[in-house]
Coordinates of C-alpha atoms and ligand atoms in Angstrom, one line a residue:
X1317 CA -4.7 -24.3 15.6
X1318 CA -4.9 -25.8 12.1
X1319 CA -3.2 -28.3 11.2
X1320 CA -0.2 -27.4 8.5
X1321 CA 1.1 -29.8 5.7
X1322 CA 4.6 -28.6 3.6
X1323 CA 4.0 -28.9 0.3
X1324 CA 6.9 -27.5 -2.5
X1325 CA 9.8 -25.6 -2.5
X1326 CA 8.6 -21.9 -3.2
X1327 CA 12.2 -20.5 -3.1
X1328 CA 15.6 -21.3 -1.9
X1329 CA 18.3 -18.1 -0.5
X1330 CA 21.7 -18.4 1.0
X1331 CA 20.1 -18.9 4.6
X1332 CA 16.4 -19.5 4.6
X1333 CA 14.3 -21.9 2.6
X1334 CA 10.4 -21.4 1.8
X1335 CA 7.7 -24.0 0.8
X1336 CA 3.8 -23.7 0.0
X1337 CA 1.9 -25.2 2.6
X1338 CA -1.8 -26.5 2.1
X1339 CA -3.1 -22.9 2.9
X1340 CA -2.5 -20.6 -0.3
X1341 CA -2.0 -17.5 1.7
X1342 CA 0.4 -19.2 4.7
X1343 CA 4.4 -20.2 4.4
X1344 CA 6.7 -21.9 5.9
X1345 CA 10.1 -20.6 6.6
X1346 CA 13.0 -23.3 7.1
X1347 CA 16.5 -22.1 8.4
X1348 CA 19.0 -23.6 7.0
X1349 CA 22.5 -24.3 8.5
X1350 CA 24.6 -21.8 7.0
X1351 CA 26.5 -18.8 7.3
X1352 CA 27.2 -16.4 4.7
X1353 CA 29.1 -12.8 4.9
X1354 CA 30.0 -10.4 1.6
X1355 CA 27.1 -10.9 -0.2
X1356 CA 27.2 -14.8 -0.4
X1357 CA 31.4 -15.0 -1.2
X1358 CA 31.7 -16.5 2.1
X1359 CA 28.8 -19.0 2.5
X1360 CA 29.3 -22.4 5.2
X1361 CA 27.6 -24.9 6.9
X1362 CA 27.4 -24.3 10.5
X1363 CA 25.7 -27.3 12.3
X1364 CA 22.9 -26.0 14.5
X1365 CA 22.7 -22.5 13.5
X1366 CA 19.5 -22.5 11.6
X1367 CA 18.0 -23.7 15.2
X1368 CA 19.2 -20.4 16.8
X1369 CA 18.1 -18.2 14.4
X1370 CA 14.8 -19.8 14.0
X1371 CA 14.4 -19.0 17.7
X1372 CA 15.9 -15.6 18.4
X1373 CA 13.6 -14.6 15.2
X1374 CA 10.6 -16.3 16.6
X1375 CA 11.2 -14.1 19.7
X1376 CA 11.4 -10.8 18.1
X1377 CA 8.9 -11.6 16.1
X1378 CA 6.4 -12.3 18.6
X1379 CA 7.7 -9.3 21.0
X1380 CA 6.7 -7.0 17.6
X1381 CA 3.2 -8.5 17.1
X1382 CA 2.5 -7.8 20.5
X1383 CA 3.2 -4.3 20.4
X1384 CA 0.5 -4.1 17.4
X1385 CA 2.8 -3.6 14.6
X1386 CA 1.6 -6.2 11.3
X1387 CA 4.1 -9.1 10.6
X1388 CA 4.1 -12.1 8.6
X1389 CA 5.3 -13.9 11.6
X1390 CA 2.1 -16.8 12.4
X1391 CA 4.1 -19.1 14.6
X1392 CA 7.0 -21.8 15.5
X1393 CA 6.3 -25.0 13.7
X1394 CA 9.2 -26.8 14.9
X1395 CA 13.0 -26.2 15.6
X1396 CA 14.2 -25.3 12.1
X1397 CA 10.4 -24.0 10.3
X1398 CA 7.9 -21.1 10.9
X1399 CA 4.4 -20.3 9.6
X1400 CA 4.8 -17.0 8.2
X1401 CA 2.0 -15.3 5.6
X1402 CA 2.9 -15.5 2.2
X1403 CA 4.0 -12.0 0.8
X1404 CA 5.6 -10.9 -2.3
X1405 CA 8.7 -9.3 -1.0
X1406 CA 9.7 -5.9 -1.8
X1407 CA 13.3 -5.8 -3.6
X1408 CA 14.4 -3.1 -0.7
X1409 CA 16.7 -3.5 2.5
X1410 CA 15.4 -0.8 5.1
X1411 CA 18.4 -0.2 7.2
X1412 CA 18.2 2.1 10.7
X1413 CA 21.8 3.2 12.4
X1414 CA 21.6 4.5 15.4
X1415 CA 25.2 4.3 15.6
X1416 CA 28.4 4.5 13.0
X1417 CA 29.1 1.3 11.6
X1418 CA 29.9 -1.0 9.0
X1419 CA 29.6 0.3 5.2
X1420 CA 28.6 3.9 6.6
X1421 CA 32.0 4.2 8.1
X1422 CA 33.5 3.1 5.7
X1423 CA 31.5 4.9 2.8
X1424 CA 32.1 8.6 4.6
X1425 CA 35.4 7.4 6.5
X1426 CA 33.7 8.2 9.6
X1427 CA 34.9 6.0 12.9
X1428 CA 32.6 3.7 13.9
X1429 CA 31.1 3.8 17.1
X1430 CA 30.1 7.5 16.9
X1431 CA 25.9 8.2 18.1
X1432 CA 24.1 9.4 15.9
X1433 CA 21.5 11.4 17.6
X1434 CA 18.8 11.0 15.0
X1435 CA 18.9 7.4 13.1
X1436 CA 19.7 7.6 9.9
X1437 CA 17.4 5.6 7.5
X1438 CA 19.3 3.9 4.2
X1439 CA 17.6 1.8 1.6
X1440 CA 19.6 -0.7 -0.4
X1441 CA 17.9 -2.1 -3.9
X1442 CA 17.9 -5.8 -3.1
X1443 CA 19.4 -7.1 -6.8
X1444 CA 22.4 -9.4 -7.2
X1445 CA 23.5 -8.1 -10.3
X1446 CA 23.7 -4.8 -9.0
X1447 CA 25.4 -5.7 -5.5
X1448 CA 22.4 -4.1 -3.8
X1449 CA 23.5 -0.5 -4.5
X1450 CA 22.5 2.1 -2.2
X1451 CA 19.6 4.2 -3.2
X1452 CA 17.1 6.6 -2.3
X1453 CA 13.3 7.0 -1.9
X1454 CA 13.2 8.5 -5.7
X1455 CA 15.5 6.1 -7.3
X1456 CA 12.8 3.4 -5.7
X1457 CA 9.8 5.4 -7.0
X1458 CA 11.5 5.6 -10.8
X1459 CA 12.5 1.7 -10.5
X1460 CA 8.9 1.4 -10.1
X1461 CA 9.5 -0.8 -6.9
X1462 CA 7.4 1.1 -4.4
X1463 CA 4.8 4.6 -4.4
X1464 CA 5.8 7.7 -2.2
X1465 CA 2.8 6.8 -0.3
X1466 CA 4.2 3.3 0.3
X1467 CA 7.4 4.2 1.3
X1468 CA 6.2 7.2 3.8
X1469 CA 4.2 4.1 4.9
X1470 CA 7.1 2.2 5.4
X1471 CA 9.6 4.9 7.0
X1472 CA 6.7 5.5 9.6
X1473 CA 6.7 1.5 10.6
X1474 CA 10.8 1.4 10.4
X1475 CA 10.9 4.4 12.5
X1476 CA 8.3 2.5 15.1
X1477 CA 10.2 -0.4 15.2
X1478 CA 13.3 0.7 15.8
X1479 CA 12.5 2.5 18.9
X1480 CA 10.3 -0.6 20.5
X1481 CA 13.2 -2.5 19.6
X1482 CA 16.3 -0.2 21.2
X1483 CA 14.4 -0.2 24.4
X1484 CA 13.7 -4.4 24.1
X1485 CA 17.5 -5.1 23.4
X1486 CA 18.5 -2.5 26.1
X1487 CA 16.7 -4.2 28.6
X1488 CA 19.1 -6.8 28.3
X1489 CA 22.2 -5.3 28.1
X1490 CA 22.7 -4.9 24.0
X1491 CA 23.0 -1.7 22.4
X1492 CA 21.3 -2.3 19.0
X1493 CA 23.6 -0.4 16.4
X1494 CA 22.0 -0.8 13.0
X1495 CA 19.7 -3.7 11.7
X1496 CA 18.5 -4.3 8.2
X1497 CA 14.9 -5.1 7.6
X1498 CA 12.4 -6.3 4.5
X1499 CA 8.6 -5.7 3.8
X1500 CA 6.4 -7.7 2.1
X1501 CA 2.8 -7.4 0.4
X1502 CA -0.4 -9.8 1.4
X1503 CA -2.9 -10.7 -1.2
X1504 CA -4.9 -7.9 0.2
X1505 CA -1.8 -5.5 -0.7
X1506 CA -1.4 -5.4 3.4
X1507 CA 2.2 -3.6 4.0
X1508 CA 4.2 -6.6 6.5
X1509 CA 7.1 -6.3 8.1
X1510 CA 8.5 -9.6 6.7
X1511 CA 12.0 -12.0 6.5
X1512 CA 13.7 -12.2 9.3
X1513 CA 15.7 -10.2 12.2
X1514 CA 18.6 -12.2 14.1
X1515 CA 22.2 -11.5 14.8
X1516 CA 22.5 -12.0 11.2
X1517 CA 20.5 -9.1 10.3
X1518 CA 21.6 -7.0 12.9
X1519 CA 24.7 -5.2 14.9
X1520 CA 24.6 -6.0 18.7
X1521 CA 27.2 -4.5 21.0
X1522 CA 26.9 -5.7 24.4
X1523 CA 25.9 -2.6 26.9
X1524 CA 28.6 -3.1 29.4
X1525 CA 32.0 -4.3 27.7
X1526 CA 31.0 -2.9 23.7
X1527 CA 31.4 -6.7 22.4
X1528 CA 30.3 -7.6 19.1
X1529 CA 27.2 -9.9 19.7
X1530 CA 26.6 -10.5 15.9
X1531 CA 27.6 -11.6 12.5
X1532 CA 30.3 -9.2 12.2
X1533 CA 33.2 -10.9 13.4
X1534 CA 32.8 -13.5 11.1
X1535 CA 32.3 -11.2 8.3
X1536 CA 35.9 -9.4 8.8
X1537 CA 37.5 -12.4 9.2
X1538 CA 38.8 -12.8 13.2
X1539 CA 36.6 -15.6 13.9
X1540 CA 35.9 -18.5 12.9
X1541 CA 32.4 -19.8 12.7
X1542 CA 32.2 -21.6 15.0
X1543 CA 32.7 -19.1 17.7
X1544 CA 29.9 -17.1 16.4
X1545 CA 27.4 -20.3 17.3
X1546 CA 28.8 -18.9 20.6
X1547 CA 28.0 -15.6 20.3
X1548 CA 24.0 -16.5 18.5
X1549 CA 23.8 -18.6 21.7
X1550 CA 24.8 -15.5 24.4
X1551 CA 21.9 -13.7 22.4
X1552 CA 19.3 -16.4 22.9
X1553 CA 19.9 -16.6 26.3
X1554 CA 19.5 -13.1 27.1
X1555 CA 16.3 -12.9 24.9
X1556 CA 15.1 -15.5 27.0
X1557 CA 15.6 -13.4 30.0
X1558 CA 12.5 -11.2 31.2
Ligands
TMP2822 P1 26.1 -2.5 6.5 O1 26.8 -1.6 7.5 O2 27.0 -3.5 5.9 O3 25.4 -1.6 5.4 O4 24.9 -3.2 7.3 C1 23.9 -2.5 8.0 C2 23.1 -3.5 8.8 O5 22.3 -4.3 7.9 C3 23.9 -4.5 9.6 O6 23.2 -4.7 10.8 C4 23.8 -5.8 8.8 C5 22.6 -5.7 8.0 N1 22.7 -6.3 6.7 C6 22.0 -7.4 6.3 O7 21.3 -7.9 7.1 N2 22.1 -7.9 5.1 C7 23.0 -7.3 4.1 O8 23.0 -7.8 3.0 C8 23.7 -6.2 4.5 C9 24.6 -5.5 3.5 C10 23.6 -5.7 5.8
LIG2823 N1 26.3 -9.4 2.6 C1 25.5 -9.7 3.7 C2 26.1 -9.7 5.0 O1 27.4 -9.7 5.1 C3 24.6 -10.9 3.4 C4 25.4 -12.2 3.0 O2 26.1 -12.2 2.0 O3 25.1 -13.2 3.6 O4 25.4 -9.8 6.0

């Protein structure tokens, strides 16, 4: 294992920090303490929550690599970084619902909690400006974001992942409801399944009881942040369960 020096600050979001590293084609990901709901307009510091998500991420992560699907995940550098390859990330969300939730029931006033019995794919353009508007495969292609070929590409890995990841989740007792992922681009133009995937990024309903495992309690409002650490720390534990 090589031996990995930060260098600078590459870029800075709401949750996640990324610096060069002495390797030009290898990142490394620090977690930062905060939460943030409603794109940003709620955005804390929560003591110890960068740890958590640094680790439940580092576990999915690793359980996708191993079923063969590409990643920039590398490795766990510590409690709050990971080596990750560097990409150029794609300005699109790729969200899968396998169940009604969130803006889809409220967009069609549909309840949530209805199956779906084929998941429904949704791509949100990832600009601030623009609230990350909903759009669709040819509104990507015009925007000059993405190819048809690329996107096919793309639909086929989403598709992949989220049945290896239904069938991961369910063997611990969580329903996964919808998730957002990101995609990235290598120097060798290499499609990577890229950013991360936590209870941040994802709805979790526990199997048994229908409790909200995730972010979403925070982001209406009827808790307070601190029992979500609660909640991120329920999802590491099962994680950790084989
Ligand atoms: P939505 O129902 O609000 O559109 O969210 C769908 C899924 O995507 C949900 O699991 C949360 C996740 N998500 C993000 O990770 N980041 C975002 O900015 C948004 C809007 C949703
Ligand atoms: N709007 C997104 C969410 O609620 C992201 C954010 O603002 O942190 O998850």
């Amino acid at each position: 294992m090589s031996f990995v020096i930060k260098k600078n600050l590459l870029s800075e979001g709401k949750t996640k920090k990324i610096y060069t590293t002495n390797n030009s084609l290898e990142v490394l990901i620090h977690y930062k303490d905060s939460i943030t709901a409603l794109d940003g307009s709620k955005n804390q510091f929560l003591q110890d929550k960068g740890i958590l998500n640094n680790e439940i991420s580092t576990l999915i992560f690793k359980f996708i690599n191993s079923c063969g699907i590409k990643t920039h995940f590398i490795r766990k550098i510590n409690n709050r970084e990971q080596l990750c390859y560097k990409v150029d990330i794609i300005p699109l969300e790729f969200v899968v619902r396998n169940i009604v939730a969130g803006s889809m029931s409220k967009r069609l006033n549909i309840q949530e909690g209805i199956r779906l019995l084929n998941p429904i794919f949704e791509i949100f353009y990832k600009n601030d400006k623009l609230k990350d508007p909903l759009i669709n495969d040819h509104h990507a292609v015009f925007l000059g974001i993405i190819s048809y070929e690329e996107i096919n590409a793309i639909y086929r890995i989403v598709s992949n992942v989220n049945n290896i990841l239904k069938k991961y989740f369910l063997d611990k007792n969580i329903i996964l409801v919808d998730f957002k992922i990101e995609f990235g681009k290598n120097d060798q133009n290499d499609i990577l399944l890229s950013d991360e995937i936590s209870p941040d990024t994802c709805r979790f309903w526990d199997k048994k009881t229908m409790k909200k495992l995730d972010k979403d309690p925070f982001r209406i409002g009827l808790k307070e942040k601190e029992e979500v650490l609660d909640i991120y720390m329920e999802i590491l534990k099962r994680l950790n369960v084989r």
